[in-house]
């Protein structure tokens, strides 16, 4: 069984597209004879995220922690209890590629897979920010990027290293660091792909959105100094 975990905190603007993309990825591997279970973890939602999840008939659990590390961990452990042997994580503002699950299946057996993200819309950001981002992002096999929006692992490996920490940011990085410390096998693949938003209202301090904000602000300051 494969479990898919999506933490969501007030994600009504993106959640439906996220869940539709996941369903397409599930349909893409329907001939693999693998049971796949999706679980949304609704964390402190005050918008229509719960109603969207219910309307789409997607299982969910709720918590009031405002902490992505705790939310991810709750979802992962709930799915492991249901029998999931492999866990695939993404984010509610992201859309997985149609072959997202297939590429993970093809890489088995493995302890963990770190995939890549592609920004779906650069309209909120300056051309300079886009250029600087693309210059440094390693969209290749053997990259070393870590994204909670595209991180998967075996249940055995997750439990062995203690799971996601109860922190508001970098829970994905800390998990991969522990996987490496235990000398577990990680594949860094650009074939496992996710489109993510370029929103500038960061949910997590120092998360991906904050990284884009900081990069944009740096380019604005540089532009002002040069003018």
PDB file of N, CA, C and O in Angstrom, residues 2 5-6 18 52 73-74 80 101 111 113 126-127 151 159 169-170 190 203 207 210-211 215-217 224:
ATOM      1  N   UNK A   2       0.502   2.216  -0.819  1.00  0.00           N
ATOM      2  CA  UNK A   2       1.157   3.521  -0.858  1.00  0.00           C
ATOM      3  C   UNK A   2       0.244   4.541  -0.186  1.00  0.00           C
ATOM      4  O   UNK A   2      -0.952   4.597  -0.482  1.00  0.00           O
ATOM      5  N   UNK A   5       0.381  11.817   1.675  1.00  0.00           N
ATOM      6  CA  UNK A   5       0.076  12.755   2.755  1.00  0.00           C
ATOM      7  C   UNK A   5       0.145  14.192   2.242  1.00  0.00           C
ATOM      8  O   UNK A   5       1.145  14.595   1.639  1.00  0.00           O
ATOM      9  N   UNK A   6      -0.925  14.951   2.491  1.00  0.00           N
ATOM     10  CA  UNK A   6      -0.968  16.362   2.110  1.00  0.00           C
ATOM     11  C   UNK A   6      -1.381  17.202   3.316  1.00  0.00           C
ATOM     12  O   UNK A   6      -2.552  17.202   3.688  1.00  0.00           O
ATOM     13  N   UNK A  18      -4.622  20.390  -6.438  1.00  0.00           N
ATOM     14  CA  UNK A  18      -3.679  19.418  -5.869  1.00  0.00           C
ATOM     15  C   UNK A  18      -4.270  18.021  -5.863  1.00  0.00           C
ATOM     16  O   UNK A  18      -3.638  17.058  -6.318  1.00  0.00           O
ATOM     17  N   UNK A  52     -13.922  21.333   0.675  1.00  0.00           N
ATOM     18  CA  UNK A  52     -13.385  20.851  -0.604  1.00  0.00           C
ATOM     19  C   UNK A  52     -12.971  19.389  -0.485  1.00  0.00           C
ATOM     20  O   UNK A  52     -13.273  18.566  -1.358  1.00  0.00           O
ATOM     21  N   UNK A  73       3.675  14.410  10.288  1.00  0.00           N
ATOM     22  CA  UNK A  73       3.888  13.205  11.086  1.00  0.00           C
ATOM     23  C   UNK A  73       2.566  12.517  11.423  1.00  0.00           C
ATOM     24  O   UNK A  73       2.469  11.285  11.358  1.00  0.00           O
ATOM     25  N   UNK A  74       1.549  13.295  11.768  1.00  0.00           N
ATOM     26  CA  UNK A  74       0.239  12.710  12.061  1.00  0.00           C
ATOM     27  C   UNK A  74      -0.287  11.952  10.853  1.00  0.00           C
ATOM     28  O   UNK A  74      -0.811  10.833  10.975  1.00  0.00           O
ATOM     29  N   UNK A  80       0.574   4.652   8.018  1.00  0.00           N
ATOM     30  CA  UNK A  80       1.352   3.459   8.367  1.00  0.00           C
ATOM     31  C   UNK A  80       0.496   2.510   9.197  1.00  0.00           C
ATOM     32  O   UNK A  80       0.522   1.281   9.006  1.00  0.00           O
ATOM     33  N   UNK A 101       3.788   8.923  -9.210  1.00  0.00           N
ATOM     34  CA  UNK A 101       3.808   7.644  -8.481  1.00  0.00           C
ATOM     35  C   UNK A 101       4.530   6.565  -9.276  1.00  0.00           C
ATOM     36  O   UNK A 101       5.260   5.751  -8.701  1.00  0.00           O
ATOM     37  N   UNK A 111      15.037   3.366   0.165  1.00  0.00           N
ATOM     38  CA  UNK A 111      14.595   3.890   1.463  1.00  0.00           C
ATOM     39  C   UNK A 111      13.887   5.233   1.335  1.00  0.00           C
ATOM     40  O   UNK A 111      12.942   5.498   2.075  1.00  0.00           O
ATOM     41  N   UNK A 113      13.189   8.858  -1.563  1.00  0.00           N
ATOM     42  CA  UNK A 113      13.382   9.556  -2.840  1.00  0.00           C
ATOM     43  C   UNK A 113      13.168  11.046  -2.612  1.00  0.00           C
ATOM     44  O   UNK A 113      12.136  11.456  -2.067  1.00  0.00           O
ATOM     45  N   UNK A 126       9.825  38.772 -10.323  1.00  0.00           N
ATOM     46  CA  UNK A 126      10.508  39.529 -11.369  1.00  0.00           C
ATOM     47  C   UNK A 126      11.318  38.592 -12.270  1.00  0.00           C
ATOM     48  O   UNK A 126      11.707  37.495 -11.855  1.00  0.00           O
ATOM     49  N   UNK A 127      11.612  39.027 -13.502  1.00  0.00           N
ATOM     50  CA  UNK A 127      12.468  38.228 -14.386  1.00  0.00           C
ATOM     51  C   UNK A 127      13.834  37.953 -13.772  1.00  0.00           C
ATOM     52  O   UNK A 127      14.415  36.890 -13.999  1.00  0.00           O
ATOM     53  N   UNK A 151       8.724  14.526  -1.440  1.00  0.00           N
ATOM     54  CA  UNK A 151       9.591  13.673  -0.636  1.00  0.00           C
ATOM     55  C   UNK A 151       8.850  12.388  -0.315  1.00  0.00           C
ATOM     56  O   UNK A 151       7.707  12.417   0.136  1.00  0.00           O
ATOM     57  N   UNK A 159      10.100   5.146  10.400  1.00  0.00           N
ATOM     58  CA  UNK A 159      10.019   4.772  11.809  1.00  0.00           C
ATOM     59  C   UNK A 159      11.409   4.584  12.411  1.00  0.00           C
ATOM     60  O   UNK A 159      11.642   4.906  13.580  1.00  0.00           O
ATOM     61  N   UNK A 169       9.323  24.475  10.403  1.00  0.00           N
ATOM     62  CA  UNK A 169      10.030  24.630   9.137  1.00  0.00           C
ATOM     63  C   UNK A 169      11.229  23.684   9.098  1.00  0.00           C
ATOM     64  O   UNK A 169      11.772  23.327  10.143  1.00  0.00           O
ATOM     65  N   UNK A 170      11.621  23.292   7.894  1.00  0.00           N
ATOM     66  CA  UNK A 170      12.781  22.430   7.667  1.00  0.00           C
ATOM     67  C   UNK A 170      12.605  21.027   8.252  1.00  0.00           C
ATOM     68  O   UNK A 170      13.592  20.320   8.466  1.00  0.00           O
ATOM     69  N   UNK A 190      15.205  13.688 -10.689  1.00  0.00           N
ATOM     70  CA  UNK A 190      14.441  14.752 -11.342  1.00  0.00           C
ATOM     71  C   UNK A 190      13.356  14.177 -12.245  1.00  0.00           C
ATOM     72  O   UNK A 190      12.712  14.920 -12.987  1.00  0.00           O
ATOM     73  N   UNK A 203       3.575  30.161   4.386  1.00  0.00           N
ATOM     74  CA  UNK A 203       2.905  29.430   5.461  1.00  0.00           C
ATOM     75  C   UNK A 203       3.891  29.078   6.569  1.00  0.00           C
ATOM     76  O   UNK A 203       3.532  29.023   7.734  1.00  0.00           O
ATOM     77  N   UNK A 207      10.486  28.779   4.914  1.00  0.00           N
ATOM     78  CA  UNK A 207      10.131  27.744   3.949  1.00  0.00           C
ATOM     79  C   UNK A 207      10.382  28.197   2.527  1.00  0.00           C
ATOM     80  O   UNK A 207      11.019  29.218   2.263  1.00  0.00           O
ATOM     81  N   UNK A 210       9.143  31.667   1.631  1.00  0.00           N
ATOM     82  CA  UNK A 210      10.012  32.685   2.221  1.00  0.00           C
ATOM     83  C   UNK A 210      11.311  32.805   1.451  1.00  0.00           C
ATOM     84  O   UNK A 210      11.860  33.907   1.297  1.00  0.00           O
ATOM     85  N   UNK A 211      11.809  31.685   0.958  1.00  0.00           N
ATOM     86  CA  UNK A 211      13.019  31.723   0.128  1.00  0.00           C
ATOM     87  C   UNK A 211      12.790  32.582  -1.112  1.00  0.00           C
ATOM     88  O   UNK A 211      13.636  33.410  -1.486  1.00  0.00           O
ATOM     89  N   UNK A 215      14.603  36.130  -2.049  1.00  0.00           N
ATOM     90  CA  UNK A 215      15.290  36.284  -3.324  1.00  0.00           C
ATOM     91  C   UNK A 215      14.742  37.478  -4.102  1.00  0.00           C
ATOM     92  O   UNK A 215      15.500  38.259  -4.680  1.00  0.00           O
ATOM     93  N   UNK A 216      13.417  37.638  -4.086  1.00  0.00           N
ATOM     94  CA  UNK A 216      12.790  38.773  -4.765  1.00  0.00           C
ATOM     95  C   UNK A 216      13.219  40.089  -4.122  1.00  0.00           C
ATOM     96  O   UNK A 216      13.568  41.056  -4.831  1.00  0.00           O
ATOM     97  N   UNK A 217      13.209  40.147  -2.797  1.00  0.00           N
ATOM     98  CA  UNK A 217      13.607  41.374  -2.103  1.00  0.00           C
ATOM     99  C   UNK A 217      15.071  41.725  -2.367  1.00  0.00           C
ATOM    100  O   UNK A 217      15.429  42.905  -2.510  1.00  0.00           O
ATOM    101  N   UNK A 224      17.551  48.803  -7.062  1.00  0.00           N
ATOM    102  CA  UNK A 224      17.498  50.171  -6.549  1.00  0.00           C
ATOM    103  C   UNK A 224      18.895  50.767  -6.405  1.00  0.00           C
ATOM    104  O   UNK A 224      19.138  51.940  -6.692  1.00  0.00           O
TER     105      UNK A 224
END
